[in-house]
Coordinates of C-alpha atoms (C1' of nucleotides) in Angstrom, one line a residue:
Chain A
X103 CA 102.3 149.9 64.0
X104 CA 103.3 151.1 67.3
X105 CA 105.5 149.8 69.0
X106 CA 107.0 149.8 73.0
X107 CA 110.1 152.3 72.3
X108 CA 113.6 152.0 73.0
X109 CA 113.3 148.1 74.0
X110 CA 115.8 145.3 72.9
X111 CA 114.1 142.8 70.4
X112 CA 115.6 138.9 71.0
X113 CA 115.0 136.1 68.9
X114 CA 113.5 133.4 70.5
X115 CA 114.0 129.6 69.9
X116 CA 112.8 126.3 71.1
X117 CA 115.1 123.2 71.6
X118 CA 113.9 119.6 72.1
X119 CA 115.3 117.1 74.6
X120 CA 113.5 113.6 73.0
X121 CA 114.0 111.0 75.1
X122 CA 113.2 107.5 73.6
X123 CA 113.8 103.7 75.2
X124 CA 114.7 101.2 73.1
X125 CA 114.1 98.0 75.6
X126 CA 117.0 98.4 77.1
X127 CA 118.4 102.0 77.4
X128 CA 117.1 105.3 77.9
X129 CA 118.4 107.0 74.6
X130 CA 118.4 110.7 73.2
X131 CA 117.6 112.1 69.9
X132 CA 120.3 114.0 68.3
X133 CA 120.9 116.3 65.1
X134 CA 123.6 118.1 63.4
X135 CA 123.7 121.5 63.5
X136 CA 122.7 123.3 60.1
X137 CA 123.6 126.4 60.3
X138 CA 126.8 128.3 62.0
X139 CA 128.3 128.8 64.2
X140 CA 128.9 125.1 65.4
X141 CA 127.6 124.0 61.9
X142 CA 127.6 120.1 61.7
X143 CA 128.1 119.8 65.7
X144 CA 125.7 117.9 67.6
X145 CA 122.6 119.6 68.7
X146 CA 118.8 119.5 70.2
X147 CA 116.5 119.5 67.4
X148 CA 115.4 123.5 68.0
X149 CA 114.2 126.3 65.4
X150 CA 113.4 130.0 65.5
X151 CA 109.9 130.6 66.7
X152 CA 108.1 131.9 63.7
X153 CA 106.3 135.5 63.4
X154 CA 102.7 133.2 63.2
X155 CA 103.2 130.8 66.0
X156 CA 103.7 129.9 69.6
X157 CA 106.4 128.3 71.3
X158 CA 104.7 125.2 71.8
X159 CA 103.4 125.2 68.1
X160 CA 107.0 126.1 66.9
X161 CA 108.2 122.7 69.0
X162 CA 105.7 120.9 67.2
X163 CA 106.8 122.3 63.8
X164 CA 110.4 121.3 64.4
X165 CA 110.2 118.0 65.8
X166 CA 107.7 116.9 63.1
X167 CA 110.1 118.3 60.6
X168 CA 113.3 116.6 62.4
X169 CA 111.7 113.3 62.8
X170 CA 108.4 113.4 60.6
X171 CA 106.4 112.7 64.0
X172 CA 103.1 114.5 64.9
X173 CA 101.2 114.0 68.1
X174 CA 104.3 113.5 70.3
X175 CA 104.0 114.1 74.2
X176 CA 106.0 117.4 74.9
X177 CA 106.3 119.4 77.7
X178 CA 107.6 122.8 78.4
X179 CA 110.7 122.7 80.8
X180 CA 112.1 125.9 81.4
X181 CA 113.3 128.8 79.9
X182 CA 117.2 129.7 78.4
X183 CA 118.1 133.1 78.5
X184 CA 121.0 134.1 79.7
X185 CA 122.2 137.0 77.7
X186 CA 125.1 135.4 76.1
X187 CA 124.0 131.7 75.7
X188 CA 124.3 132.1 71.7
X189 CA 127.4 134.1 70.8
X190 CA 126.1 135.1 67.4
X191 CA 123.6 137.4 68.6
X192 CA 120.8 137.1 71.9
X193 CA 118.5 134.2 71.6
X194 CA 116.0 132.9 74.5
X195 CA 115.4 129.1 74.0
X196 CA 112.4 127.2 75.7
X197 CA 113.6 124.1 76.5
X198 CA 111.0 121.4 76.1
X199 CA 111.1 117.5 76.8
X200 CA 109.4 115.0 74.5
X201 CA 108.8 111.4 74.7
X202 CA 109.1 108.9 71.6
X203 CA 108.1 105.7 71.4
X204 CA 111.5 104.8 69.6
X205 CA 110.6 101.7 67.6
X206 CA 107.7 103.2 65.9
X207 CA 109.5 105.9 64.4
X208 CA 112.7 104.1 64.1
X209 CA 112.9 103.7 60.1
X210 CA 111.4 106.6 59.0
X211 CA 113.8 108.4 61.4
X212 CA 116.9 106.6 59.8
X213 CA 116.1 107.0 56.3
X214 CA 114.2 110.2 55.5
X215 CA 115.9 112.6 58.4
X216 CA 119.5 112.4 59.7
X217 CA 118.7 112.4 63.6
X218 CA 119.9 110.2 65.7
X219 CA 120.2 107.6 68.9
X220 CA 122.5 108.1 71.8
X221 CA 122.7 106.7 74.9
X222 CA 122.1 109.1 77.3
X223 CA 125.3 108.1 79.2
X224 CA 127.3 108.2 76.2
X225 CA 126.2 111.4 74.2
X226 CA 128.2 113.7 72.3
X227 CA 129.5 117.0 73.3
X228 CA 126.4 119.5 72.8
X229 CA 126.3 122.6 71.3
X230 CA 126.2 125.9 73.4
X231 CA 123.8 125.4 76.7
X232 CA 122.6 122.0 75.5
X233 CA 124.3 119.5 77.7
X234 CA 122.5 121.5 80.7
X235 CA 119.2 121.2 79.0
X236 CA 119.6 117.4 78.5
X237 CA 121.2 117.4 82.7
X238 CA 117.6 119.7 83.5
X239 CA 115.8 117.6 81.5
X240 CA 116.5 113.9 82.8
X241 CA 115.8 115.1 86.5
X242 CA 112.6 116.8 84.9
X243 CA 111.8 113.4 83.5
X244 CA 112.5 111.6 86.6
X245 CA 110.1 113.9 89.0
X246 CA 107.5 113.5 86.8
X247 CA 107.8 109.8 86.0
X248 CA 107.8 109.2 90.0
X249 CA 104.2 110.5 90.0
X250 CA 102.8 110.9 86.7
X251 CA 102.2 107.9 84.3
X252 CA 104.2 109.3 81.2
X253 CA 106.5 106.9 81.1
X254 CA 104.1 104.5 79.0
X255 CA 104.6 107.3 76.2
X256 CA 108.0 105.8 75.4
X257 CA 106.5 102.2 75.2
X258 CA 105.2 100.7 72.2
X259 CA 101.5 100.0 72.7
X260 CA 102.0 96.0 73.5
X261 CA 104.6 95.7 76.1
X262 CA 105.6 93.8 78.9
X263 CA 105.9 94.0 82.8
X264 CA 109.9 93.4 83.1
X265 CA 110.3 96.1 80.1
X266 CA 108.4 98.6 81.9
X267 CA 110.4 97.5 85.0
X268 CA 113.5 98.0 83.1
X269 CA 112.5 101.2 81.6
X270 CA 111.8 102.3 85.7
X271 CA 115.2 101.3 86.3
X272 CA 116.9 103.2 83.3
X273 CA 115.7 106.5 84.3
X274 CA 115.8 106.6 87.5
X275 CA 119.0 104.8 87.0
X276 CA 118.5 102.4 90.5
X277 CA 116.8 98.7 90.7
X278 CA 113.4 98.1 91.8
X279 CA 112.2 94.7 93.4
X280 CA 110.3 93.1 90.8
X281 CA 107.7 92.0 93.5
X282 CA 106.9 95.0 94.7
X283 CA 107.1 96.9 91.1
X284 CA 104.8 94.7 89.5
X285 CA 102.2 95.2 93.2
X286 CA 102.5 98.5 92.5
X287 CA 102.0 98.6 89.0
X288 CA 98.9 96.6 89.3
X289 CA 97.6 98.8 92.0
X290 CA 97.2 101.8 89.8
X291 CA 94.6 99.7 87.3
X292 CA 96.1 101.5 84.0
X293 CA 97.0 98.3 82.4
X294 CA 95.0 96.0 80.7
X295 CA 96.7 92.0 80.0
X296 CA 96.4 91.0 76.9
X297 CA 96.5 87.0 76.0
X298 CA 99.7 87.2 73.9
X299 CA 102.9 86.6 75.3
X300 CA 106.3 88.4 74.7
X301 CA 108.6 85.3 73.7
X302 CA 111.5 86.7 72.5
X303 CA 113.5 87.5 76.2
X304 CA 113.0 83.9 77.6
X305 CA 111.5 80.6 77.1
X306 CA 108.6 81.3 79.3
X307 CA 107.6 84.0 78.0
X308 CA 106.5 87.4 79.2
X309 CA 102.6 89.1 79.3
X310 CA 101.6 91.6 76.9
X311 CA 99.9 94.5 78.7
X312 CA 98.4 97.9 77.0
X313 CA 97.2 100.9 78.9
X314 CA 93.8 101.6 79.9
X315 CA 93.6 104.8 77.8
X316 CA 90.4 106.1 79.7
X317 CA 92.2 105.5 82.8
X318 CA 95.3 106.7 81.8
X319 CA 93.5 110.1 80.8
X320 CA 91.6 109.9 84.3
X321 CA 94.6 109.4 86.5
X322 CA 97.1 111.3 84.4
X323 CA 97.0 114.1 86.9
X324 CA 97.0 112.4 89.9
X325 CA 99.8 111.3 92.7
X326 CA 101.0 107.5 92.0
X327 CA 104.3 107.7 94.0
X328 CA 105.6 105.0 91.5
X329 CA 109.2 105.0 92.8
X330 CA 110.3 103.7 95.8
X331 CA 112.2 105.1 98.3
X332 CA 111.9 108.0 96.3
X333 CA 114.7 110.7 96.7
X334 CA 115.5 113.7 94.1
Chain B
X149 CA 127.9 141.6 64.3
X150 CA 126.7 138.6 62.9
X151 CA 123.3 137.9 63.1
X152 CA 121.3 135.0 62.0
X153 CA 119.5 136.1 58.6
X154 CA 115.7 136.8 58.4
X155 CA 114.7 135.5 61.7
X156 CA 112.2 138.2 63.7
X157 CA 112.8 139.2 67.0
X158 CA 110.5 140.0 69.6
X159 CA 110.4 141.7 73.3
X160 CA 110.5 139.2 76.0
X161 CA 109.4 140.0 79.1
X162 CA 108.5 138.5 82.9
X163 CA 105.4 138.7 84.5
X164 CA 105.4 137.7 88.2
X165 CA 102.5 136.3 90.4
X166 CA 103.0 137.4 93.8
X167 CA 101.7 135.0 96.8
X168 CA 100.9 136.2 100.2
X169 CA 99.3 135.5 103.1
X170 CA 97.4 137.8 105.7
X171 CA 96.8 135.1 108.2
X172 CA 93.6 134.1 106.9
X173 CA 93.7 134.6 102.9
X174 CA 95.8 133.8 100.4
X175 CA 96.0 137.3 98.3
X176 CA 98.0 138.2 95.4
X177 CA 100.0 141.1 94.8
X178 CA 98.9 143.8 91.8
X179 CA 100.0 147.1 90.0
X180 CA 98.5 149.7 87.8
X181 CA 100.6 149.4 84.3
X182 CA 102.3 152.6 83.7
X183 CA 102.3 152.5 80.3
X184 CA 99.8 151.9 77.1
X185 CA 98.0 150.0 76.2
X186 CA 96.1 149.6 79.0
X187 CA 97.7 151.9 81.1
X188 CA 96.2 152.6 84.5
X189 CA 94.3 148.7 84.4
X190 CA 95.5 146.2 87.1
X191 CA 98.5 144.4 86.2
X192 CA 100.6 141.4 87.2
X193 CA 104.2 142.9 88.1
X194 CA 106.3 142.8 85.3
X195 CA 109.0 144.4 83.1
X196 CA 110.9 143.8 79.6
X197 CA 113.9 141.7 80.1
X198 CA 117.3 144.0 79.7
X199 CA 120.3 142.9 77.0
X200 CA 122.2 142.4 80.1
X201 CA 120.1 140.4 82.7
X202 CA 118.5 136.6 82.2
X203 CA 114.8 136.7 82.8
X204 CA 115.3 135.2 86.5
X205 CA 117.7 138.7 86.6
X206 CA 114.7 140.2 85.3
X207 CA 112.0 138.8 87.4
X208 CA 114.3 139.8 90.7
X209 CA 114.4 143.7 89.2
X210 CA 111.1 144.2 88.5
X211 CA 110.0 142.5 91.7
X212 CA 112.3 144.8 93.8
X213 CA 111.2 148.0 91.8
X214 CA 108.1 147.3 92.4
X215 CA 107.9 146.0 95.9
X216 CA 111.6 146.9 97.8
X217 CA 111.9 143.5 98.4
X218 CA 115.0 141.3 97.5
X219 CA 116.0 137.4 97.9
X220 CA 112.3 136.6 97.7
X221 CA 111.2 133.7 96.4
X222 CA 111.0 133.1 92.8
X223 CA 109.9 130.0 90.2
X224 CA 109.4 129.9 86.6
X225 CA 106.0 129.1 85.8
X226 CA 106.1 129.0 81.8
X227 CA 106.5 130.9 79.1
X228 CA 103.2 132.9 77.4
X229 CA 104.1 133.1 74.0
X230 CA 101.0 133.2 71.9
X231 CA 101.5 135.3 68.8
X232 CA 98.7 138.1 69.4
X233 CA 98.6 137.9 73.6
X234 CA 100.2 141.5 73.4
X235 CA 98.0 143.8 71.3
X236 CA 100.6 146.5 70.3
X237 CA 103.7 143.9 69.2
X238 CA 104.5 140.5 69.9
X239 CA 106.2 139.9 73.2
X240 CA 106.6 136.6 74.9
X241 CA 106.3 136.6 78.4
X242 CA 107.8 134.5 81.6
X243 CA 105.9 133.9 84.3
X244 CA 107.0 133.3 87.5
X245 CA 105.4 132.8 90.9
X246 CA 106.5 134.4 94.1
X247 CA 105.7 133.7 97.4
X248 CA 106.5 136.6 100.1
X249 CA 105.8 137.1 103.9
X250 CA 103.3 139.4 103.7
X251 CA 103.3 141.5 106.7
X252 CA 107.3 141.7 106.6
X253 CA 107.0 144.2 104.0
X254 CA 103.5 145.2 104.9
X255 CA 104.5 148.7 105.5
X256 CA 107.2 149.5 102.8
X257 CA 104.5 148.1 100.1
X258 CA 101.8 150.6 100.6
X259 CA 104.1 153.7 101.1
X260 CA 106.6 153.4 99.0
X261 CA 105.4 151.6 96.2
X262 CA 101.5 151.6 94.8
X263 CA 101.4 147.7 94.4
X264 CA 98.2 146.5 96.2
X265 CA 97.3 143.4 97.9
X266 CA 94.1 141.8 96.7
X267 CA 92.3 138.5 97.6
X268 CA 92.8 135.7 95.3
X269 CA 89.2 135.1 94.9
X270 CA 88.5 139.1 94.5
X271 CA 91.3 140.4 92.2
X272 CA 90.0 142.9 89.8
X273 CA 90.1 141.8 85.8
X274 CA 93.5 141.6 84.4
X275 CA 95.3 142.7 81.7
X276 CA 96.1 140.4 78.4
X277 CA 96.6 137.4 79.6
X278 CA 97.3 137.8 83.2
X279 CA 93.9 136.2 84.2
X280 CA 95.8 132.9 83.2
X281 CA 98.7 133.3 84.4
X282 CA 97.4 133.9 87.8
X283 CA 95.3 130.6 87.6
X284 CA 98.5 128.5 86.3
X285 CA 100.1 129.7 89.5
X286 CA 97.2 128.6 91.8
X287 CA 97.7 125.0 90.4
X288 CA 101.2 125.1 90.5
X289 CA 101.6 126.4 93.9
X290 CA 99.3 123.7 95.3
X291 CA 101.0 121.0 93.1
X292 CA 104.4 122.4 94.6
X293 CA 103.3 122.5 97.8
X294 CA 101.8 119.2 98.4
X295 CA 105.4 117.8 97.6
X296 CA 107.5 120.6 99.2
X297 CA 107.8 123.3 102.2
X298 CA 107.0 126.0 100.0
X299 CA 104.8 127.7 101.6
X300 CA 106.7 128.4 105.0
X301 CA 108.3 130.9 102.4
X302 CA 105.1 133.1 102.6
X303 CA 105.1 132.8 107.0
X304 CA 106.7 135.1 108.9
X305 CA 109.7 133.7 111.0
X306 CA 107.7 132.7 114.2
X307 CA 104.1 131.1 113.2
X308 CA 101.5 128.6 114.4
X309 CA 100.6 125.8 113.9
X310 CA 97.1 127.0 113.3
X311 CA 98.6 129.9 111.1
X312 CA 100.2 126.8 108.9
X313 CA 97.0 125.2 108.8
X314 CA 95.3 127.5 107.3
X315 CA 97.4 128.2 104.8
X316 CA 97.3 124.9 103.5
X317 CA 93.7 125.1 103.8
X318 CA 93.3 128.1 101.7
X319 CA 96.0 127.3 99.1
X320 CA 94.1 123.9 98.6
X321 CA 90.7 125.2 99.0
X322 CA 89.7 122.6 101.5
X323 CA 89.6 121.5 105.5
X324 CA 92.3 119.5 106.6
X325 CA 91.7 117.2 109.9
X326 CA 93.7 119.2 112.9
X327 CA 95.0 115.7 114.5
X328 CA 96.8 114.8 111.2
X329 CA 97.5 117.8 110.0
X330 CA 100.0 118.3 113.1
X331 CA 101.0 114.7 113.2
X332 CA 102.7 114.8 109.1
X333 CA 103.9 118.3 110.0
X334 CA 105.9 117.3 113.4
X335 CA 106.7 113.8 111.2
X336 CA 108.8 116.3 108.7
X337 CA 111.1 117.2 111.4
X338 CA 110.7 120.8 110.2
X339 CA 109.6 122.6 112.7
X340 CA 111.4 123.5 116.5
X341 CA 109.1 125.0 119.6
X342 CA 109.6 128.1 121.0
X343 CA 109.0 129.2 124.1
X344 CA 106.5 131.7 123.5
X345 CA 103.3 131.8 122.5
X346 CA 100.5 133.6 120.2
X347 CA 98.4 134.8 122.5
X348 CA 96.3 136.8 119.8
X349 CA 93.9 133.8 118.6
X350 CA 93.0 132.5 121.6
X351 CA 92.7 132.3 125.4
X352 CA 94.9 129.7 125.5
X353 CA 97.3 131.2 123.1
X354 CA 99.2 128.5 120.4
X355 CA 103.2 128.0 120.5
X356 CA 105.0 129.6 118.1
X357 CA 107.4 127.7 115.8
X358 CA 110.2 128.6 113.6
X359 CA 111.5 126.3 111.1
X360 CA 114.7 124.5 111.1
X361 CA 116.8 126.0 108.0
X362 CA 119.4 123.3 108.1
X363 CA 116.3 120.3 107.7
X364 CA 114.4 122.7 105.3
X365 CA 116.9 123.1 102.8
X366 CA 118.0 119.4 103.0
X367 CA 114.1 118.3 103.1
X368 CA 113.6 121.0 100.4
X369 CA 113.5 118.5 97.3
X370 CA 112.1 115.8 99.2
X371 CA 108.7 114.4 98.7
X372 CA 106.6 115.0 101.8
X373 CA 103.0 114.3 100.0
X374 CA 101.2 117.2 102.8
X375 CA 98.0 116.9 101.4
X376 CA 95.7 113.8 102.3
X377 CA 93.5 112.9 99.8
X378 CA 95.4 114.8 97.1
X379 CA 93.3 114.6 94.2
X380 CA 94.5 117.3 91.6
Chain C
dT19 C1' 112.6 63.3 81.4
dT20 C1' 115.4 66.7 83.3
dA21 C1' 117.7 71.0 83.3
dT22 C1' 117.5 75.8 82.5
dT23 C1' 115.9 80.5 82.8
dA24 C1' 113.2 84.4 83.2
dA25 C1' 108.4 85.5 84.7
dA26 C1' 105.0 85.7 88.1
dT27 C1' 103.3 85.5 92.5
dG28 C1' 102.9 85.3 98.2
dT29 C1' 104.0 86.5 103.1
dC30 C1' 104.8 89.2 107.0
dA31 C1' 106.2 92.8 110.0
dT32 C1' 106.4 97.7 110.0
dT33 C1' 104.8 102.1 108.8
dT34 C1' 101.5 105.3 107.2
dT35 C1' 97.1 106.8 106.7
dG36 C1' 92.3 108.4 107.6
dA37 C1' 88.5 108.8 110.5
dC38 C1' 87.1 110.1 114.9
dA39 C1' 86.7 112.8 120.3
dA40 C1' 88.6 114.0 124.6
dA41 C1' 91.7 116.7 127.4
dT42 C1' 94.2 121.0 128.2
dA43 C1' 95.4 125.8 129.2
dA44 C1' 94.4 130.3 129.6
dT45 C1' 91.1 134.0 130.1
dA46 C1' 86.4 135.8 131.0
dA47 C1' 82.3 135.7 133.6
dT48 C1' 79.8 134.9 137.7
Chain D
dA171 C1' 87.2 131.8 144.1
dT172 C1' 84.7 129.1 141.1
dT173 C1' 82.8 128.2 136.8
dA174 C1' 82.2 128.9 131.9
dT175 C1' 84.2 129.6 127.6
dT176 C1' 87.0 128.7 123.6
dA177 C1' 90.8 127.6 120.7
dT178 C1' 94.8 124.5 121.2
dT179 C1' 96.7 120.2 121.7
dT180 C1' 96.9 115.5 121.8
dG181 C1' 95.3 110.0 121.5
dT182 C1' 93.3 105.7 119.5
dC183 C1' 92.3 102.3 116.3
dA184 C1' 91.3 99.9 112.1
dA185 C1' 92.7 99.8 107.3
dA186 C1' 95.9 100.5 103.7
dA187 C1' 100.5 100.9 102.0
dT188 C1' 105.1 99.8 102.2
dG189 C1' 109.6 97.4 102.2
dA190 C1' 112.1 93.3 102.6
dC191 C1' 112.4 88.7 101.4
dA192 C1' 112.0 83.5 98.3
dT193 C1' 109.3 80.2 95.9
dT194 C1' 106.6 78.5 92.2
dT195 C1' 105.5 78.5 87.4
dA196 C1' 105.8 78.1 82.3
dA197 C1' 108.1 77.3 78.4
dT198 C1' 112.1 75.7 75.8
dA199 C1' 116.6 73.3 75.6
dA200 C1' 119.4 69.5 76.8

DNA sequence: TTATTAAATGTCATTTTGACAAATAATAAT
DNA sequence: ATTATTATTTGTCAAAATGACATTTAATAA
């Protein structure tokens, strides 16, 4: 085969930020390293991109064999290459963010595969360029969330106006008025009321909701300026 | 050294999509590769990242070999990674999008260098994959800047208000209303007045403007939503 | 029956937006 | 010198969106 002479061949990985909420807190998912250097520290879920695949399939591959999910939202965040990042030998890492909806994964993810929870505020120490990923990645996630509806991808599929409220609040780490969260909210159309209520946070009781999936898909690309007094 | 066993390597390289604008066109900036395969074709500007430099290192040298210029401005776009994209061996490529003032380095382009300015609508067919990359950069220049002052980065210091205008008319393929285009620009607190004016356009000439460094930078991640109707 | 507690909803003044047309400043023509 | 021309600049108004603020409601517990 020919190939382009004299240049220097890298390897190139991918690493996963996953971000999941569990009703309360933003929370990220976690591995131990497998392999050295930094063997059993804590790490992105990442993997070599294979001879046969893309990036973006090779993300797939390793968060479905991390987690055993398929079908997760991921998006491509930036590139990782400075020359030195890995001291073992030069490896490029595309950073991705991906979005879990925690509790439906949350025993398979305990049991079968030894990822796990943090807090985002209270995380371990991260393996080479990691923590940066995770800093890049939370303001990623926080742009996007202020115009884009992807928060809903880290809610179960019932859920309630004061979760999504609170799940607002975590990551943009500020308060919203209820009143004017809940206007807001409504404005866009995306959610649909179910009858049931939510009992289990007070004795009232709290409004299931599920997303308008057509509209969801519609407006998914458009401006909702969801955050107020938004600055980044 | 030690490397990490069985994993291939690949070359990774940047591609960059250069922005300018003539005063009435948005037109993008293209070379003939120098090298096979498909040597002689039109080309995006781009280069093989060094064992020494990041690909933002990269992006900067190949921009300034090719063009002269330095401190221009520079994104990441994403990465191109699909296995097959380059023919001969796999590479991976950045892309990144770069907006320039066009007529500051008007001269030094076609002398020095054989990069060639072509309208966006009327560039020639591409190499590889190129073709995308160039339309990815369309949508994320207008996504950018309909949230940002990006695109003051491809005026020259002292500009119209008319000049702006059409800029954002061109990079958003559409008419904006005169009255309210002015009014959100002299709402951002952007621009200052000069004295002089552009007499070229017009009998009554228009004022020129320059903008005001210490408010763009602080404004520069702030959401300004400059498009009305933004539908994207 | 009352107390408790979180959920849901309403009001109002201010600001922003979009749609629309008239006035202005300089030169060119008569 | 007056008028015509042409792009630039600016103004109005109704509608919508926003931010700040407090009360009512629904269910259970006491």
């Amino acid at each position: 085969m020919i190939e382009y002479s004299g240049q220097p061949h890298y390897l190139v990985a991918v690493d996963c930020i996953v971000f999941g909420f569990d009703g309360e807190h933003l929370k990220l998912l976690l591995v131990k390293r497998g392999l050295e250097p930094e063997i059993n520290k804590w790490s992105l879920i990442g993997g070599f991109v294979g001879a046969n695949e893309s990036p973006d399939d090779a993300a797939n591959r390793v968060l479905k064999k991390n987690t055993g999910l398929e079908g997760i939202y991921l998006e491509q965040l930036q590139i990782y290459g400075e020359p030195h990042r890995d001291p073992i030998e030069r490896t490029l890492s595309v950073g991705y963010f991906a979005l879990i909806d925690i509790h439906k994964y949350e025993a398979q993810l305990s049991d079968e595969y030894h990822a796990e929870w943090f807090l985002v505020n209270e995380s371990p120490k991260l393996i080479f360029d990691h923590a940066q990923m995770v800093a890049d990645a939370r303001k990623k996630l926080r742009y996007k969330a202020a115009l884009h509806p992807i928060l809903f991808e880290m809610l179960p599929k019932k859920f309630t106006i004061p979760q999504l409220q609170m799940l607002f609040e975590e990551v943009n780490d500020t308060k919203i008025d209820t009143r004017n969260f809940s206007r807001k909210i409504s404005s866009t159309g995306l959610l649909i009321k179910l009858e049931e209520k939510d009992k289990s946070g007070s004795k009232k009781g709290a409004f299931y909701f599920k997303l308008d999936k057509k509209k969801y898909k519609a407006n998914f690309q458009a401006f909702l300026n969801l955050i107020p007094n938004l600055k980044l």
